[in-house]
Short mmCIF file of C-alpha atoms in Angstrom, two decimals:
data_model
loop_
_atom_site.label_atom_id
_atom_site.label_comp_id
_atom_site.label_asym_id
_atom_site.label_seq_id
_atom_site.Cartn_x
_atom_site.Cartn_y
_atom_site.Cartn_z
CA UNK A 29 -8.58 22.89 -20.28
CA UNK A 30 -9.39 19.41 -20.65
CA UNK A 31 -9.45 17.53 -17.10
CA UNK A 32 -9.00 13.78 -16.97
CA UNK A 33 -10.24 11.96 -13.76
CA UNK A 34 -9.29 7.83 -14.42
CA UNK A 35 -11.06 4.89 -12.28
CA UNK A 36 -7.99 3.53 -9.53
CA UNK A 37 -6.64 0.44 -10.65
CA UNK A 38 -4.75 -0.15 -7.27
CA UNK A 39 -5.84 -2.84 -5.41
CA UNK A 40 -8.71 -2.12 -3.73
CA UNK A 41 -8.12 2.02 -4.24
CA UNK A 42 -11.69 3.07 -3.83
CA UNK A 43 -9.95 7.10 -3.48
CA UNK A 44 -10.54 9.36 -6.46
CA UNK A 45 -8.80 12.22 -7.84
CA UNK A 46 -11.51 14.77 -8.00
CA UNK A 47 -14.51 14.80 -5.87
CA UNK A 48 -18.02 16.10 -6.99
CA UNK A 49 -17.42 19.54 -5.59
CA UNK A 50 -13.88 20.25 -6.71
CA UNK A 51 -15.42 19.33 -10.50
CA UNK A 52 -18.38 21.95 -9.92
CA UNK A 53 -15.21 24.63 -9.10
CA UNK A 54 -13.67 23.37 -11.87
CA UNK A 55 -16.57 23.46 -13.96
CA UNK A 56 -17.31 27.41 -12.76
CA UNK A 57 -14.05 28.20 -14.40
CA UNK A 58 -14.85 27.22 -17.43
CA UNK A 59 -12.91 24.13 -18.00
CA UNK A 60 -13.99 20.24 -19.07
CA UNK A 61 -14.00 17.34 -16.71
CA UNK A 62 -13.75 13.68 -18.20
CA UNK A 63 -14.49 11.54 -15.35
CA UNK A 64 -14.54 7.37 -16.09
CA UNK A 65 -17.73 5.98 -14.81
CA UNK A 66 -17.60 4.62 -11.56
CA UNK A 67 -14.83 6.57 -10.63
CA UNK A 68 -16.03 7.64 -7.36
CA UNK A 69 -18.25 4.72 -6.35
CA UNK A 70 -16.06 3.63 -3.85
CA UNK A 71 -15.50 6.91 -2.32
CA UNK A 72 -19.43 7.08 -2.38
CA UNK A 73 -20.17 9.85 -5.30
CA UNK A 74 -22.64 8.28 -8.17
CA UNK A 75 -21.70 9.51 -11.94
CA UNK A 76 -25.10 11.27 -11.45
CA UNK A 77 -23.50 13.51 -9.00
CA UNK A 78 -20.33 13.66 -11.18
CA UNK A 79 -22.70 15.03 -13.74
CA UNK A 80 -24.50 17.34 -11.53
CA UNK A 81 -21.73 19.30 -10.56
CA UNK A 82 -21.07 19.51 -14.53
CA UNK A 83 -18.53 16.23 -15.51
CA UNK A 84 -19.13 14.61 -18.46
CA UNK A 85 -18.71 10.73 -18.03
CA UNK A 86 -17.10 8.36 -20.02
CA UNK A 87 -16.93 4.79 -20.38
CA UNK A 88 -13.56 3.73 -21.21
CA UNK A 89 -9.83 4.08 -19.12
CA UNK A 90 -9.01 5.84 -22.87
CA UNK A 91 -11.47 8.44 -22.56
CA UNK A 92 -10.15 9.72 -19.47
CA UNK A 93 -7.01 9.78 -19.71
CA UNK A 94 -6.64 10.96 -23.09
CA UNK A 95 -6.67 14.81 -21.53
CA UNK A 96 -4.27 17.62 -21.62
CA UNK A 97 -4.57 17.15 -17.34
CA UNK A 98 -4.84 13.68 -15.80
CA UNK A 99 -5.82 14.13 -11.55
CA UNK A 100 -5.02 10.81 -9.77
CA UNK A 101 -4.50 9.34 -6.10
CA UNK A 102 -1.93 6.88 -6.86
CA UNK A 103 0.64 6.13 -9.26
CA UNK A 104 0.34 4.70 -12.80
CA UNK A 105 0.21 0.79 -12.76
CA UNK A 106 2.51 -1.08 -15.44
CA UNK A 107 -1.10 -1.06 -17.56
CA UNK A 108 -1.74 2.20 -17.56
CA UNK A 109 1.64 3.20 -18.98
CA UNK A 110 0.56 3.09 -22.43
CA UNK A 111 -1.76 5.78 -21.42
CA UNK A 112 0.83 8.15 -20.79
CA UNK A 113 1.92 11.09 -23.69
CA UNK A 114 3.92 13.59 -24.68
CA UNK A 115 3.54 17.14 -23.76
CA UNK A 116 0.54 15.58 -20.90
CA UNK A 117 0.30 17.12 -17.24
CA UNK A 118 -0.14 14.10 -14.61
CA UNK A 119 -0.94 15.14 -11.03
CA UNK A 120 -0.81 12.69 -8.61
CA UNK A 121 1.26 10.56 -5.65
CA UNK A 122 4.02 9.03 -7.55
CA UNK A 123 6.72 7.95 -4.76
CA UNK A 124 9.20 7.56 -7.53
CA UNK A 125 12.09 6.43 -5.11
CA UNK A 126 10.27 3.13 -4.85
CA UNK A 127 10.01 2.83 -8.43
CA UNK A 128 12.27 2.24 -11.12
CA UNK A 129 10.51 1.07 -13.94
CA UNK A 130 7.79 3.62 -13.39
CA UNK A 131 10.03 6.50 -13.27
CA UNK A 132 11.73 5.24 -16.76
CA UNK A 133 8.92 5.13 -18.14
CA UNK A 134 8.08 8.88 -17.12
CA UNK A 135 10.91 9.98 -18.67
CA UNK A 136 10.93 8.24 -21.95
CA UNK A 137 7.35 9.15 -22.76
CA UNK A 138 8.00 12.62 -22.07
CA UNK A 139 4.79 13.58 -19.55
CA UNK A 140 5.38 16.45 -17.10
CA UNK A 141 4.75 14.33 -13.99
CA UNK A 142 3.90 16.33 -10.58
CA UNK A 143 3.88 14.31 -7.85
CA UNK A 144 1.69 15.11 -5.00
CA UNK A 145 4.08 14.37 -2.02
CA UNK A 146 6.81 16.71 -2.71
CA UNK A 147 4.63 19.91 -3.13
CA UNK A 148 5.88 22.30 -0.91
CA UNK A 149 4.13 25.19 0.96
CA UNK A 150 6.25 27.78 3.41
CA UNK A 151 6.05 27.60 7.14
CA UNK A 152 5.36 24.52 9.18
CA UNK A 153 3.48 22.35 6.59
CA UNK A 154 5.87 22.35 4.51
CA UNK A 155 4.53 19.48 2.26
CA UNK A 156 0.56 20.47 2.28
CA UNK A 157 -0.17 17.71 -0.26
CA UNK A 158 0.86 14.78 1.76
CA UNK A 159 0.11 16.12 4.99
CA UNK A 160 -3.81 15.18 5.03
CA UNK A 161 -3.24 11.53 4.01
CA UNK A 162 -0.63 11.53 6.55
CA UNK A 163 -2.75 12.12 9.15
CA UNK A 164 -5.29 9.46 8.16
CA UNK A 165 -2.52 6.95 7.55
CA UNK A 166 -0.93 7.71 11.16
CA UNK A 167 -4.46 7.08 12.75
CA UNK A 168 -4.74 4.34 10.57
CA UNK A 169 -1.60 2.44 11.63
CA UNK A 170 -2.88 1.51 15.36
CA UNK A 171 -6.33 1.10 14.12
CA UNK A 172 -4.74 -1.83 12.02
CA UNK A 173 -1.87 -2.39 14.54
CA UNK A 174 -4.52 -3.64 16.89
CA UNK A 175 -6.55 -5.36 14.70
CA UNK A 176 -3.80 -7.76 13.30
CA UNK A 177 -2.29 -7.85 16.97
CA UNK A 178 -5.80 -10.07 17.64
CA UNK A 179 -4.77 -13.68 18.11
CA UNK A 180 -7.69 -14.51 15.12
CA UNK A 181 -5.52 -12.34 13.02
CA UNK A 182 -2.32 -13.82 13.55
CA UNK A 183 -1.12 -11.73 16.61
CA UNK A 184 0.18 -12.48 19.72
CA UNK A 185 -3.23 -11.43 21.60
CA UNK A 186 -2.75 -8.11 23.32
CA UNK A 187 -5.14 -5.90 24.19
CA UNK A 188 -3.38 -2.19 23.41
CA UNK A 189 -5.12 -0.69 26.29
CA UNK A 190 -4.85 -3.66 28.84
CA UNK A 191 -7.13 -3.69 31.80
CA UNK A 192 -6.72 -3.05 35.80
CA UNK A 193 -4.40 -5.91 36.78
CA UNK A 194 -2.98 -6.16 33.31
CA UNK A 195 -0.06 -4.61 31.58
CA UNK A 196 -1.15 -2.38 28.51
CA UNK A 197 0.24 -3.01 25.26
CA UNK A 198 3.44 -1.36 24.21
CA UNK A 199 3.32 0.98 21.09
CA UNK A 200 6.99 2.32 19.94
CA UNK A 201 6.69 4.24 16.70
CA UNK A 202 10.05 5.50 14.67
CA UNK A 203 9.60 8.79 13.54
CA UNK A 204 7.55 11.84 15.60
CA UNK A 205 6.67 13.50 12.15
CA UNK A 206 2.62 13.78 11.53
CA UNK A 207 2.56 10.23 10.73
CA UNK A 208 4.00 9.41 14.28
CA UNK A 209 2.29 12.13 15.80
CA UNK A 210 -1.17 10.55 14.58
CA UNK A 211 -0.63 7.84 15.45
CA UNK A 212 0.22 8.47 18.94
CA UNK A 213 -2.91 10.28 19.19
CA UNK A 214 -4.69 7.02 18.51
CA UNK A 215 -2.58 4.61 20.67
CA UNK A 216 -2.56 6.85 23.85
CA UNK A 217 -6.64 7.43 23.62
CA UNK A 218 -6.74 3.45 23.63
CA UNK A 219 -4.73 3.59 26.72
CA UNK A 220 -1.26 1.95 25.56
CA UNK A 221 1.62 2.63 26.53
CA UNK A 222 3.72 4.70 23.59
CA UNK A 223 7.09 5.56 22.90
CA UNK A 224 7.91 7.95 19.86
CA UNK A 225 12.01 8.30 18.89
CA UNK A 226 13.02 10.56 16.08
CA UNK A 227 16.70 12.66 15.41
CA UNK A 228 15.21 15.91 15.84
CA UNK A 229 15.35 17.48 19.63
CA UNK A 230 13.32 20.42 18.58
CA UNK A 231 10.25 18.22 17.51
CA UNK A 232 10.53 15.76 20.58
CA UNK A 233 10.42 19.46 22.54
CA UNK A 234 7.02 20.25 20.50
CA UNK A 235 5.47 16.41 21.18
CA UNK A 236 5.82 17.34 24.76
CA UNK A 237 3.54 20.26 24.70
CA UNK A 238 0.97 17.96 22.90
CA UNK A 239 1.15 14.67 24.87
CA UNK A 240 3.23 16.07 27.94
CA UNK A 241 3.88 12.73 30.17
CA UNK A 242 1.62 10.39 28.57
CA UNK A 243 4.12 9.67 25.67
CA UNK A 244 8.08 8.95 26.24
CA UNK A 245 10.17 10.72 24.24
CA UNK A 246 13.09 9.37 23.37
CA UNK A 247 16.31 10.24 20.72
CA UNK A 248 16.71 7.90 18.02
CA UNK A 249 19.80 6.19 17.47
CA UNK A 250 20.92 2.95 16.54
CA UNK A 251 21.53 1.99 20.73
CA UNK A 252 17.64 3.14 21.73
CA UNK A 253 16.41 1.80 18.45
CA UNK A 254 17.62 -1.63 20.04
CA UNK A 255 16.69 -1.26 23.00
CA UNK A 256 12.91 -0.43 22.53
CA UNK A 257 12.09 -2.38 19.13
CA UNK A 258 12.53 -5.86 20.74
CA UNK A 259 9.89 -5.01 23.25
CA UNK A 260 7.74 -3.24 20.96
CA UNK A 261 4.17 -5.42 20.74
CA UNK A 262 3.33 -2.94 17.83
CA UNK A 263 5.92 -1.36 15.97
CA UNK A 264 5.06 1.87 13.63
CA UNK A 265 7.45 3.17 11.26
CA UNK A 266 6.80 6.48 10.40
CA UNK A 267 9.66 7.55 8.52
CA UNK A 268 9.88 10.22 6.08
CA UNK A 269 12.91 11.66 3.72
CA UNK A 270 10.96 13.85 1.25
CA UNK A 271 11.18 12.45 -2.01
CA UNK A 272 13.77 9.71 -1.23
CA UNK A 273 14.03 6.01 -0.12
CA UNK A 274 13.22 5.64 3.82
CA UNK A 275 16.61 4.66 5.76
CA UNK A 276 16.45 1.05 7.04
CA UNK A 277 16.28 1.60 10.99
CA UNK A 278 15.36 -1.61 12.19
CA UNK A 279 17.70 -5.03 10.38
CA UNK A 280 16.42 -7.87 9.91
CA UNK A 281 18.40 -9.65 13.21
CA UNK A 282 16.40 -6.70 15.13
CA UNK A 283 13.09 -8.23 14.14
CA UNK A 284 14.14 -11.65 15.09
CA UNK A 285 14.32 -10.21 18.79
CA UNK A 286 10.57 -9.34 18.68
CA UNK A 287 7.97 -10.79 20.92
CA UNK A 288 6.43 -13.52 18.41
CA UNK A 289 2.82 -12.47 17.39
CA UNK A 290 4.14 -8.90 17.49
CA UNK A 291 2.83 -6.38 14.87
CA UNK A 292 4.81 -4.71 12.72
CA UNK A 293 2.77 -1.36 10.59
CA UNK A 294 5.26 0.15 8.48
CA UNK A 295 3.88 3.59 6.63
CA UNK A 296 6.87 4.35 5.12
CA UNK A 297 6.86 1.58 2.61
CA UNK A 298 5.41 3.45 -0.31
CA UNK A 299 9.22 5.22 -0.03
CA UNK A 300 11.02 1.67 0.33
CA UNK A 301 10.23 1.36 3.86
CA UNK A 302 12.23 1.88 7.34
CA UNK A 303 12.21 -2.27 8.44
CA UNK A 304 14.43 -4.42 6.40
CA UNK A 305 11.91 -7.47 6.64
CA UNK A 306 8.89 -5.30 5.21
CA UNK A 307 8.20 -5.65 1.71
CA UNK A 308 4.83 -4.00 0.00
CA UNK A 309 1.34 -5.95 0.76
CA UNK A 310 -1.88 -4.84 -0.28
CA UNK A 311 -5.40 -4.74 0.74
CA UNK A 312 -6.17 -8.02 -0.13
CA UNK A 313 -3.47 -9.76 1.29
CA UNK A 314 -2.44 -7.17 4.27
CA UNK A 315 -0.63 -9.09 6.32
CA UNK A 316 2.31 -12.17 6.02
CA UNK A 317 4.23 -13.73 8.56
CA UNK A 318 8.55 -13.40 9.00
CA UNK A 319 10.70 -14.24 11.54
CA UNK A 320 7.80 -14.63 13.67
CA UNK A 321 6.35 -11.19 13.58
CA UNK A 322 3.26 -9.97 11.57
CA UNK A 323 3.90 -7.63 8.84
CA UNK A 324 1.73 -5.28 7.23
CA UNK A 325 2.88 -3.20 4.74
CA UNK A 326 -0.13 -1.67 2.68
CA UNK A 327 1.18 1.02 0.71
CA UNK A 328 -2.05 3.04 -0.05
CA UNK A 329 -4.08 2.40 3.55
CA UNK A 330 -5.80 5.45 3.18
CA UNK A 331 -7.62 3.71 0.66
CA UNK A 332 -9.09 1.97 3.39
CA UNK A 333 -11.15 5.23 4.29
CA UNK A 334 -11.87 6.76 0.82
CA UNK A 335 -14.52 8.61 1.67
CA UNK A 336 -13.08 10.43 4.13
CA UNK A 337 -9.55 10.28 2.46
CA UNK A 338 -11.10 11.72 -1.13
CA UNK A 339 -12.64 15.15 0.80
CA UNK A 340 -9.67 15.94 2.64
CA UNK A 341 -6.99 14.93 -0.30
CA UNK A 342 -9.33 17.69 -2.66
CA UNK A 343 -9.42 20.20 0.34
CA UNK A 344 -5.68 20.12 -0.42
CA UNK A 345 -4.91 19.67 -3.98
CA UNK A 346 -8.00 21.73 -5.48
CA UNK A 347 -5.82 24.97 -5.52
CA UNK A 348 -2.91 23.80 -7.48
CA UNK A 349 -5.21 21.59 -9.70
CA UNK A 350 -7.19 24.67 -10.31
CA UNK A 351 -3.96 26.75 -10.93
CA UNK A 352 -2.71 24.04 -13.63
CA UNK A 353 -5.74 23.97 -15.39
CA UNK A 354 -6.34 27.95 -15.82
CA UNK A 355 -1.89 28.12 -16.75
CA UNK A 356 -1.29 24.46 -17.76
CA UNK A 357 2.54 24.60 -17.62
CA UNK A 358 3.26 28.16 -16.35
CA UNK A 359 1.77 27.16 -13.55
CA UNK A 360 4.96 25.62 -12.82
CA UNK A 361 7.10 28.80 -13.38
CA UNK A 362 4.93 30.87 -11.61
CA UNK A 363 4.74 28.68 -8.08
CA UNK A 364 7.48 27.84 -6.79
CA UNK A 365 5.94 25.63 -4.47
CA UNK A 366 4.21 23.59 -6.96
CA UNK A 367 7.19 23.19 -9.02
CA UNK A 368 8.80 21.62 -6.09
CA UNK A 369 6.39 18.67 -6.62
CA UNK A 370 7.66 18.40 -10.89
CA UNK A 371 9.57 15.16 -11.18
CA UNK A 372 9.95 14.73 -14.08
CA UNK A 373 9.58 16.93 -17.34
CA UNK A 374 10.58 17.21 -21.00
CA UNK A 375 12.19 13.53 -20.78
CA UNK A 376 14.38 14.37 -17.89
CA UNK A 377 14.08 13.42 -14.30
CA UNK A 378 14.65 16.97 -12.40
CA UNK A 379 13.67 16.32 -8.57
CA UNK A 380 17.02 16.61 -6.73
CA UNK A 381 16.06 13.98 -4.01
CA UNK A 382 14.81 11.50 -6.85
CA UNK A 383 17.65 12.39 -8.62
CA UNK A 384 19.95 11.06 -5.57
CA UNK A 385 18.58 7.71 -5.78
CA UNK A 386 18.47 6.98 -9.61
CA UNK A 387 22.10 8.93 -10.27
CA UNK A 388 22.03 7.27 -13.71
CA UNK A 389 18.71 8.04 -15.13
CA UNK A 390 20.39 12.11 -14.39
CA UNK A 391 21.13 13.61 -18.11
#
């Protein structure tokens, strides 16, 4: 099969979809990888390793994506549409809840689109495609919590893990999935002090056995939501409804009662978000300013770390990129699992969840 690997066009998306190795794998099995040049600069790999590992390398957008199988990182911009075709496997993150005219456009130009985050996998990692950039964007979300909490950066100029004599800074993060879970990790080993509140007594059970007493634990409801948020000198929303638009657990009037300079990191907002006041930033421009409170709201901050964030993505996906190219589309009827992550295909939107949030665009 014919493999297309396009440059990012995200804003400062130095990920790519295919890394040097998972071509050579590829390549052993016989099949043909276009990869754009400069694909994988940012991520660090040189079209000369592209070639080693056996890639051919192509000059134009056109080139690439003009392939039975297209392998991304993130969605299809508005000028990349036209790209698109019939009968055309695209594997990727698509986050379609958050996107309207993207998810039309799926539909009319009749692409099988497999989105990345609703994969599924039996057992406890239940969505094995989303699970590694997860992890980096949990860890990220303190590292970038703190920063912006620097008065320089617009913060209120706390230190997260305060000093003897000194209170330390007070992380609350909504959600104790692996996104919350990371980035506890993070803000307990710089010594703040954390709270985590999610719905689900079983998990807060499991977070004790991880962080025992160094963490509070705490049931999430609309009452302790209030009660914790307005104190909160970093807020983290880690949020996640597979496939669908992120409740809104913290209103805008909520916000207002937050410590000015306070940070607010939400990871949810490539699914709509979980703060009312937190609209989609980018790497550029991180960070803006409302009701007093800093807001960052970069949708793709593993992007941040694509070096890192390129291995383990392909650690993940190779498999099921591997399985598409050797079956193309009986891939889909032979996994299960993967055809969890279809979400659109043969002009129809078919994901249930996505399906709940654009009722109309149902045939």
């Amino acid at each position: 099969m014919e493999i297309g690997v396009p440059k990012e066009t995200k804003d400062q998306e130095f990920r790519v979809g295919l890394s040097p190795s998972s071509v050579r794998v590829l390549h052993e099995n016989g099949h043909a990888i276009f990869v754009e040049t400069e694909a994988g600069t940012g991520a660090g790999f040189t079209d000369t390793d592209y070639k080693l590992a056996g890639a051919q390398i192509v000059s134009t957008p056109e080139a690439a994506w003009n392939r039975e199988l297209v392998v991304k990182v993130k969605e299809p911009l508005q000028p990349e549409y036209k790209f698109l075709q019939k009968e055309q496997l695209l594997f990727t993150y698509l986050h379609l809840a958050a996107d309207r005219a993207l998810t039309e456009h799926l539909i009319d130009c009749g692409v099988t689109a497999i989105a990345y985050e609703t994969v599924e996998q039996p057992g406890n990692n239940k969505l094995p495609l989303l699970t590694p950039m997860s992890i980096i964007a949990g860890r990220l979300s303190v590292q970038f919590g703190a920063r912006f909490l620097e008065r320089q950066q617009g913060g209120r100029g706390v230190l997260l893990g305060g000093v003897p004599g000194v209170r330390p800074g007070k992380v609350v993060i909504l959600g104790g999935g692996v996104v919350g879970t990371e980035a506890a990790r993070i803000a307990v080993g710089m010594g703040a002090a954390v709270q985590i509140l999610d719905v689900n007594v079983d998990r807060l059970s499991y977070l004790e056995t991880i962080f025992g007493s160094r963490v509070e634990l705490l049931y999430s409801n609309s009452a302790q939501i209030e009660a914790v948020v307005s104190q909160a000198d970093l807020l983290i929303g880690a949020v996640l409804v597979p496939g669908r638009k992120a409740p809104i657990l913290v209103p805008r009037n909520l916000v207002k009662q937050m410590h000015p300079g306070a940070v607010i990191v939400d990871v949810a907002v490539d699914q709509g978000g979980c703060i009312e006041t937190l609209r989609p930033t980018s790497h550029t421009n991180p960070v803006y300013v409302e009701e007093g409170v800093v807001h960052y709201g970069v949708p793709n901050m593993p992007g941040a770390v694509p070096w890192t964030a390129t291995q383990a993505l392909n650690n993940s996906t190779l498999p099921y990129v591997l399985q598409l190219a050797n079956l193309g589309l009986k891939a889909v009827e032979v996994n299960p699992f993967l055809a969890a992550g279809v979400n659109v295909q043969n002009h129809r939107l078919v994901h249930p969840a996505v399906q709940q949030v654009f009722p109309d665009l149902v045939s």
